[in-house]
Short mmCIF file of N, CA, C and O in Angstrom, two decimals:
data_model
loop_
_atom_site.label_atom_id
_atom_site.label_comp_id
_atom_site.label_asym_id
_atom_site.label_seq_id
_atom_site.Cartn_x
_atom_site.Cartn_y
_atom_site.Cartn_z
N UNK A 18 -83.86 33.97 316.46
CA UNK A 18 -84.49 33.19 315.44
C UNK A 18 -85.46 32.20 316.07
O UNK A 18 -85.43 31.02 315.78
N UNK A 19 -86.30 32.66 316.93
CA UNK A 19 -87.21 31.76 317.63
C UNK A 19 -88.38 31.32 316.77
O UNK A 19 -89.12 30.45 317.17
N UNK A 20 -88.55 31.90 315.58
CA UNK A 20 -89.67 31.52 314.74
C UNK A 20 -89.36 30.33 313.83
O UNK A 20 -90.19 29.91 313.06
N UNK A 21 -88.13 29.78 313.92
CA UNK A 21 -87.77 28.64 313.09
C UNK A 21 -88.19 27.34 313.76
O UNK A 21 -88.21 27.23 314.98
N UNK A 22 -88.52 26.38 312.94
CA UNK A 22 -88.91 25.07 313.44
C UNK A 22 -87.66 24.32 313.88
O UNK A 22 -86.71 24.22 313.12
N UNK A 23 -87.64 23.79 315.10
CA UNK A 23 -86.46 23.03 315.52
C UNK A 23 -86.34 21.76 314.71
O UNK A 23 -87.34 21.12 314.38
N UNK A 24 -85.10 21.39 314.40
CA UNK A 24 -84.83 20.19 313.61
C UNK A 24 -83.82 19.35 314.35
O UNK A 24 -82.75 19.83 314.72
N UNK A 25 -84.18 18.09 314.58
CA UNK A 25 -83.30 17.22 315.35
C UNK A 25 -82.15 16.68 314.53
O UNK A 25 -81.21 16.12 315.07
N UNK A 26 -82.21 16.79 313.20
CA UNK A 26 -81.13 16.31 312.36
C UNK A 26 -81.28 14.86 311.94
O UNK A 26 -80.45 14.32 311.26
N UNK A 27 -82.37 14.21 312.35
CA UNK A 27 -82.60 12.84 311.94
C UNK A 27 -83.92 12.76 311.20
O UNK A 27 -84.80 13.59 311.38
N UNK A 28 -84.05 11.74 310.39
CA UNK A 28 -85.29 11.56 309.65
C UNK A 28 -86.11 10.41 310.21
O UNK A 28 -87.00 9.91 309.57
N UNK A 29 -85.77 9.96 311.42
CA UNK A 29 -86.49 8.85 312.03
C UNK A 29 -87.82 9.34 312.59
O UNK A 29 -88.01 10.53 312.81
N UNK A 30 -88.74 8.41 312.84
CA UNK A 30 -90.03 8.81 313.40
C UNK A 30 -89.87 9.46 314.77
O UNK A 30 -88.83 9.35 315.41
N UNK A 31 -90.91 10.14 315.20
CA UNK A 31 -90.88 10.82 316.48
C UNK A 31 -90.69 9.82 317.62
O UNK A 31 -90.95 8.63 317.48
N UNK A 32 -90.22 10.31 318.73
CA UNK A 32 -89.95 9.45 319.88
C UNK A 32 -91.25 8.75 320.30
O UNK A 32 -92.30 9.35 320.37
N UNK A 33 -91.15 7.46 320.58
CA UNK A 33 -92.31 6.70 321.00
C UNK A 33 -93.00 5.97 319.86
O UNK A 33 -93.79 5.08 320.09
N UNK A 34 -92.71 6.34 318.63
CA UNK A 34 -93.30 5.66 317.49
C UNK A 34 -92.38 4.55 317.03
O UNK A 34 -91.17 4.63 317.14
N UNK A 35 -92.97 3.52 316.48
CA UNK A 35 -92.17 2.43 315.92
C UNK A 35 -91.68 2.79 314.53
O UNK A 35 -91.89 3.91 314.05
N UNK A 36 -91.02 1.86 313.89
CA UNK A 36 -90.57 2.12 312.52
C UNK A 36 -91.76 2.34 311.60
O UNK A 36 -92.82 1.72 311.76
N UNK A 37 -91.59 3.20 310.63
CA UNK A 37 -92.66 3.52 309.70
C UNK A 37 -92.85 2.43 308.66
O UNK A 37 -92.04 1.50 308.56
N UNK A 38 -93.93 2.54 307.89
CA UNK A 38 -94.16 1.54 306.84
C UNK A 38 -93.04 1.61 305.80
O UNK A 38 -92.66 2.68 305.37
N UNK A 39 -92.52 0.48 305.43
CA UNK A 39 -91.47 0.43 304.43
C UNK A 39 -90.06 0.46 305.00
O UNK A 39 -89.11 0.18 304.29
N UNK A 40 -89.91 0.80 306.28
CA UNK A 40 -88.57 0.88 306.87
C UNK A 40 -87.87 -0.48 306.89
O UNK A 40 -86.68 -0.58 306.65
N UNK A 41 -88.62 -1.52 307.18
CA UNK A 41 -88.03 -2.86 307.19
C UNK A 41 -87.55 -3.29 305.81
O UNK A 41 -86.50 -3.90 305.67
N UNK A 42 -88.34 -2.95 304.78
CA UNK A 42 -87.93 -3.28 303.42
C UNK A 42 -86.67 -2.52 303.03
O UNK A 42 -85.78 -3.07 302.37
N UNK A 43 -86.59 -1.27 303.44
CA UNK A 43 -85.41 -0.47 303.10
C UNK A 43 -84.17 -1.04 303.78
O UNK A 43 -83.13 -1.22 303.15
N UNK A 44 -84.29 -1.37 305.07
CA UNK A 44 -83.14 -1.93 305.79
C UNK A 44 -82.70 -3.26 305.21
O UNK A 44 -81.51 -3.50 305.01
N UNK A 45 -83.67 -4.14 304.94
CA UNK A 45 -83.29 -5.44 304.37
C UNK A 45 -82.74 -5.27 302.96
O UNK A 45 -81.82 -6.00 302.56
N UNK A 46 -83.26 -4.32 302.20
CA UNK A 46 -82.73 -4.06 300.87
C UNK A 46 -81.29 -3.58 300.90
O UNK A 46 -80.47 -3.99 300.08
N UNK A 47 -80.97 -2.74 301.87
CA UNK A 47 -79.59 -2.26 302.01
C UNK A 47 -78.66 -3.42 302.37
O UNK A 47 -77.55 -3.53 301.82
N UNK A 48 -79.09 -4.30 303.25
CA UNK A 48 -78.26 -5.44 303.65
C UNK A 48 -78.04 -6.38 302.47
O UNK A 48 -76.92 -6.81 302.20
N UNK A 49 -79.11 -6.70 301.74
CA UNK A 49 -79.00 -7.60 300.59
C UNK A 49 -78.12 -6.97 299.51
O UNK A 49 -77.30 -7.64 298.88
N UNK A 50 -78.29 -5.66 299.30
CA UNK A 50 -77.46 -4.96 298.32
C UNK A 50 -75.98 -5.03 298.72
O UNK A 50 -75.11 -5.26 297.88
N UNK A 51 -75.70 -4.84 300.00
CA UNK A 51 -74.31 -4.88 300.46
C UNK A 51 -73.70 -6.27 300.27
O UNK A 51 -72.54 -6.39 299.85
N UNK A 52 -74.48 -7.31 300.53
CA UNK A 52 -73.99 -8.67 300.31
C UNK A 52 -73.68 -8.88 298.82
O UNK A 52 -72.65 -9.44 298.46
N UNK A 53 -74.57 -8.39 297.96
CA UNK A 53 -74.33 -8.51 296.53
C UNK A 53 -73.13 -7.71 296.07
O UNK A 53 -72.38 -8.15 295.19
N UNK A 54 -72.92 -6.53 296.66
CA UNK A 54 -71.77 -5.71 296.28
C UNK A 54 -70.46 -6.39 296.68
O UNK A 54 -69.49 -6.40 295.91
N UNK A 55 -70.42 -6.96 297.88
CA UNK A 55 -69.22 -7.67 298.32
C UNK A 55 -68.98 -8.88 297.43
O UNK A 55 -67.85 -9.17 297.02
N UNK A 56 -70.05 -9.60 297.09
CA UNK A 56 -69.92 -10.76 296.21
C UNK A 56 -69.40 -10.35 294.83
O UNK A 56 -68.60 -11.07 294.22
N UNK A 57 -69.84 -9.19 294.36
CA UNK A 57 -69.36 -8.71 293.07
C UNK A 57 -67.87 -8.41 293.11
O UNK A 57 -67.12 -8.78 292.20
N UNK A 58 -67.42 -7.77 294.17
CA UNK A 58 -65.99 -7.49 294.30
C UNK A 58 -65.17 -8.77 294.37
O UNK A 58 -64.11 -8.88 293.74
N UNK A 59 -65.67 -9.74 295.15
CA UNK A 59 -64.95 -11.01 295.29
C UNK A 59 -64.93 -11.77 293.97
O UNK A 59 -63.95 -12.42 293.61
N UNK A 60 -66.02 -11.69 293.21
CA UNK A 60 -66.11 -12.42 291.96
C UNK A 60 -65.26 -11.80 290.86
O UNK A 60 -64.68 -12.51 290.04
N UNK A 61 -65.17 -10.49 290.84
CA UNK A 61 -64.43 -9.79 289.78
C UNK A 61 -62.93 -9.76 290.08
O UNK A 61 -62.12 -9.71 289.15
N UNK A 62 -62.56 -9.82 291.32
CA UNK A 62 -61.14 -9.72 291.70
C UNK A 62 -60.25 -10.76 291.01
O UNK A 62 -59.19 -10.40 290.50
N UNK A 63 -60.64 -12.04 290.93
CA UNK A 63 -59.77 -13.00 290.24
C UNK A 63 -59.54 -12.67 288.76
O UNK A 63 -58.50 -13.01 288.20
N UNK A 64 -60.50 -12.01 288.15
CA UNK A 64 -60.35 -11.66 286.74
C UNK A 64 -59.25 -10.62 286.55
O UNK A 64 -58.54 -10.63 285.54
N UNK A 65 -59.12 -9.70 287.52
CA UNK A 65 -58.08 -8.68 287.44
C UNK A 65 -56.72 -9.19 287.94
O UNK A 65 -55.69 -8.69 287.53
N UNK A 66 -56.76 -10.18 288.82
CA UNK A 66 -55.52 -10.71 289.39
C UNK A 66 -54.93 -11.84 288.57
O UNK A 66 -53.87 -12.36 288.90
N UNK A 67 -55.60 -12.24 287.52
CA UNK A 67 -55.10 -13.30 286.67
C UNK A 67 -55.32 -14.70 287.23
O UNK A 67 -54.74 -15.65 286.73
N UNK A 68 -56.14 -14.83 288.23
CA UNK A 68 -56.42 -16.14 288.82
C UNK A 68 -57.56 -16.82 288.07
O UNK A 68 -58.18 -16.22 287.19
N UNK A 69 -57.83 -18.04 288.43
CA UNK A 69 -58.95 -18.75 287.80
C UNK A 69 -60.27 -18.12 288.24
O UNK A 69 -60.44 -17.77 289.42
N UNK A 70 -61.21 -17.98 287.31
CA UNK A 70 -62.51 -17.40 287.69
C UNK A 70 -63.27 -18.32 288.65
O UNK A 70 -63.07 -19.53 288.67
N UNK A 71 -64.12 -17.72 289.44
CA UNK A 71 -64.93 -18.47 290.39
C UNK A 71 -66.04 -19.22 289.67
O UNK A 71 -66.38 -18.89 288.52
N UNK A 72 -66.65 -20.22 290.31
CA UNK A 72 -67.75 -20.96 289.66
C UNK A 72 -68.97 -20.07 289.41
O UNK A 72 -69.11 -18.98 289.97
N UNK A 73 -69.85 -20.56 288.58
CA UNK A 73 -71.04 -19.78 288.18
C UNK A 73 -71.92 -19.40 289.37
O UNK A 73 -72.58 -18.37 289.34
N UNK A 74 -71.94 -20.22 290.41
CA UNK A 74 -72.77 -19.90 291.58
C UNK A 74 -72.38 -18.57 292.19
O UNK A 74 -73.23 -17.82 292.69
N UNK A 75 -71.10 -18.23 292.14
CA UNK A 75 -70.64 -16.95 292.69
C UNK A 75 -71.22 -15.78 291.90
O UNK A 75 -71.53 -14.73 292.46
N UNK A 76 -71.37 -15.96 290.61
CA UNK A 76 -71.94 -14.89 289.79
C UNK A 76 -73.43 -14.70 290.07
O UNK A 76 -73.95 -13.59 289.96
N UNK A 77 -74.10 -15.79 290.45
CA UNK A 77 -75.51 -15.65 290.79
C UNK A 77 -75.70 -14.88 292.10
O UNK A 77 -76.69 -14.17 292.26
N UNK A 78 -74.77 -15.00 293.02
CA UNK A 78 -74.84 -14.25 294.27
C UNK A 78 -74.72 -12.75 293.98
O UNK A 78 -75.29 -11.92 294.68
N UNK A 79 -74.01 -12.40 292.93
CA UNK A 79 -73.85 -10.99 292.56
C UNK A 79 -75.18 -10.34 292.21
O UNK A 79 -75.35 -9.13 292.31
N UNK A 80 -76.14 -11.16 291.78
CA UNK A 80 -77.45 -10.63 291.41
C UNK A 80 -78.21 -10.10 292.62
O UNK A 80 -79.25 -9.45 292.46
N UNK A 81 -77.71 -10.37 293.81
CA UNK A 81 -78.36 -9.84 295.01
C UNK A 81 -78.31 -8.32 295.05
O UNK A 81 -79.11 -7.69 295.74
N UNK A 82 -77.37 -7.72 294.33
CA UNK A 82 -77.34 -6.25 294.28
C UNK A 82 -78.65 -5.72 293.71
O UNK A 82 -79.26 -4.80 294.26
N UNK A 83 -79.08 -6.30 292.61
CA UNK A 83 -80.34 -5.87 291.99
C UNK A 83 -81.54 -6.16 292.87
O UNK A 83 -82.47 -5.35 292.98
N UNK A 84 -81.53 -7.31 293.52
CA UNK A 84 -82.63 -7.68 294.41
C UNK A 84 -82.70 -6.71 295.59
O UNK A 84 -83.77 -6.25 295.97
N UNK A 85 -81.55 -6.39 296.16
CA UNK A 85 -81.51 -5.45 297.27
C UNK A 85 -81.98 -4.06 296.87
O UNK A 85 -82.70 -3.39 297.60
N UNK A 86 -81.58 -3.64 295.67
CA UNK A 86 -82.03 -2.33 295.17
C UNK A 86 -83.54 -2.32 295.00
O UNK A 86 -84.21 -1.34 295.36
N UNK A 87 -84.09 -3.41 294.47
CA UNK A 87 -85.54 -3.49 294.28
C UNK A 87 -86.28 -3.49 295.62
O UNK A 87 -87.32 -2.84 295.76
N UNK A 88 -85.74 -4.20 296.61
CA UNK A 88 -86.36 -4.21 297.94
C UNK A 88 -86.36 -2.81 298.56
O UNK A 88 -87.37 -2.36 299.11
N UNK A 89 -85.23 -2.13 298.48
CA UNK A 89 -85.14 -0.78 299.05
C UNK A 89 -86.07 0.18 298.31
O UNK A 89 -86.71 1.03 298.94
N UNK A 90 -86.16 0.05 297.00
CA UNK A 90 -87.05 0.92 296.23
C UNK A 90 -88.51 0.66 296.59
O UNK A 90 -89.31 1.60 296.74
N UNK A 91 -88.88 -0.61 296.78
CA UNK A 91 -90.25 -0.95 297.19
C UNK A 91 -90.56 -0.37 298.57
O UNK A 91 -91.65 0.16 298.80
N UNK A 92 -89.61 -0.45 299.48
CA UNK A 92 -89.80 0.14 300.81
C UNK A 92 -89.94 1.64 300.75
O UNK A 92 -90.75 2.24 301.46
N UNK A 93 -89.16 2.27 299.89
CA UNK A 93 -89.24 3.73 299.74
C UNK A 93 -90.60 4.13 299.18
O UNK A 93 -91.22 5.09 299.67
N UNK A 94 -91.07 3.41 298.17
CA UNK A 94 -92.39 3.71 297.60
C UNK A 94 -93.50 3.48 298.61
O UNK A 94 -94.47 4.24 298.67
N UNK A 95 -93.36 2.44 299.43
CA UNK A 95 -94.37 2.17 300.46
C UNK A 95 -94.39 3.30 301.50
O UNK A 95 -95.44 3.71 301.96
N UNK A 96 -93.22 3.79 301.86
CA UNK A 96 -93.12 4.89 302.82
C UNK A 96 -93.73 6.17 302.25
O UNK A 96 -94.45 6.89 302.94
N UNK A 97 -93.45 6.43 300.98
CA UNK A 97 -94.02 7.62 300.33
C UNK A 97 -95.53 7.54 300.29
O UNK A 97 -96.23 8.51 300.58
N UNK A 98 -96.07 6.36 299.94
CA UNK A 98 -97.52 6.20 299.88
C UNK A 98 -98.16 6.41 301.25
O UNK A 98 -99.22 7.06 301.36
N UNK A 99 -97.54 5.91 302.30
CA UNK A 99 -98.09 6.09 303.64
C UNK A 99 -98.06 7.56 304.05
O UNK A 99 -99.01 8.06 304.67
N UNK A 100 -96.98 8.26 303.71
CA UNK A 100 -96.91 9.68 304.05
C UNK A 100 -97.94 10.49 303.27
O UNK A 100 -98.53 11.43 303.81
N UNK A 101 -98.19 10.11 302.04
CA UNK A 101 -99.23 10.82 301.26
C UNK A 101 -100.61 10.57 301.84
O UNK A 101 -101.44 11.48 301.90
N UNK A 102 -100.87 9.31 302.25
CA UNK A 102 -102.17 9.02 302.87
C UNK A 102 -102.34 9.81 304.16
O UNK A 102 -103.41 10.35 304.44
N UNK A 103 -101.28 9.91 304.95
CA UNK A 103 -101.34 10.65 306.20
C UNK A 103 -101.57 12.14 305.94
O UNK A 103 -102.36 12.78 306.63
N UNK A 104 -100.90 12.69 304.94
CA UNK A 104 -101.08 14.10 304.61
C UNK A 104 -102.49 14.37 304.09
O UNK A 104 -103.11 15.38 304.43
N UNK A 105 -103.03 13.44 303.27
CA UNK A 105 -104.38 13.60 302.76
C UNK A 105 -105.40 13.54 303.89
O UNK A 105 -106.37 14.30 303.91
N UNK A 106 -105.18 12.65 304.85
CA UNK A 106 -106.09 12.56 306.00
C UNK A 106 -106.01 13.83 306.83
O UNK A 106 -107.03 14.32 307.34
N UNK A 107 -104.82 14.40 306.97
CA UNK A 107 -104.66 15.65 307.72
C UNK A 107 -105.35 16.81 307.02
O UNK A 107 -105.98 17.65 307.67
N UNK A 108 -105.23 16.86 305.71
CA UNK A 108 -105.90 17.92 304.95
C UNK A 108 -107.42 17.77 305.04
O UNK A 108 -108.15 18.75 305.17
N UNK A 109 -107.91 16.52 304.97
CA UNK A 109 -109.35 16.28 305.05
C UNK A 109 -109.87 16.67 306.43
O UNK A 109 -110.97 17.25 306.55
N UNK A 110 -109.12 16.39 307.46
CA UNK A 110 -109.55 16.75 308.82
C UNK A 110 -109.51 18.27 309.01
O UNK A 110 -110.35 18.83 309.72
N UNK A 111 -108.59 18.94 308.36
CA UNK A 111 -108.49 20.38 308.51
C UNK A 111 -109.61 21.10 307.79
O UNK A 111 -110.04 22.19 308.20
N UNK A 112 -110.13 20.50 306.73
CA UNK A 112 -111.19 21.15 305.94
C UNK A 112 -112.58 20.73 306.38
O UNK A 112 -113.57 21.27 305.89
N UNK A 113 -112.69 19.82 307.30
CA UNK A 113 -113.99 19.40 307.80
C UNK A 113 -114.49 20.39 308.83
O UNK A 113 -113.77 20.71 309.80
N UNK A 114 -115.69 20.92 308.66
CA UNK A 114 -116.21 21.89 309.66
C UNK A 114 -116.50 21.19 310.98
O UNK A 114 -116.89 20.03 311.01
N UNK A 115 -116.27 21.89 312.09
CA UNK A 115 -116.53 21.29 313.40
C UNK A 115 -118.01 21.01 313.58
O UNK A 115 -118.86 21.78 313.15
N UNK A 116 -118.31 19.91 314.22
CA UNK A 116 -119.71 19.56 314.48
C UNK A 116 -119.99 19.71 315.98
O UNK A 116 -119.14 19.48 316.81
N UNK A 117 -121.21 20.04 316.28
CA UNK A 117 -121.58 20.07 317.69
C UNK A 117 -121.83 21.39 318.16
O UNK A 117 -121.79 22.25 318.77
#
């Protein structure tokens, strides 16, 4: 099966390249989402355990789940846009007749 394209099993950029556009937003979005998810579990737990509910500030920290999701989605869209621009530039270069 030598005609198949080798696949390294990762979706990271090629060796020697830095992180792609949007990668930082995706990583920070995942971290913020995780903080919000943990805060949600901590905030909801007293309600199930019959303890006193936490103060309102704890519920505001739970909103970080939505903020993290929005950050990750923005990073994903930025990455998609960059890949489309790169593909369009590749197609334009392939259809340009050689000069000289």
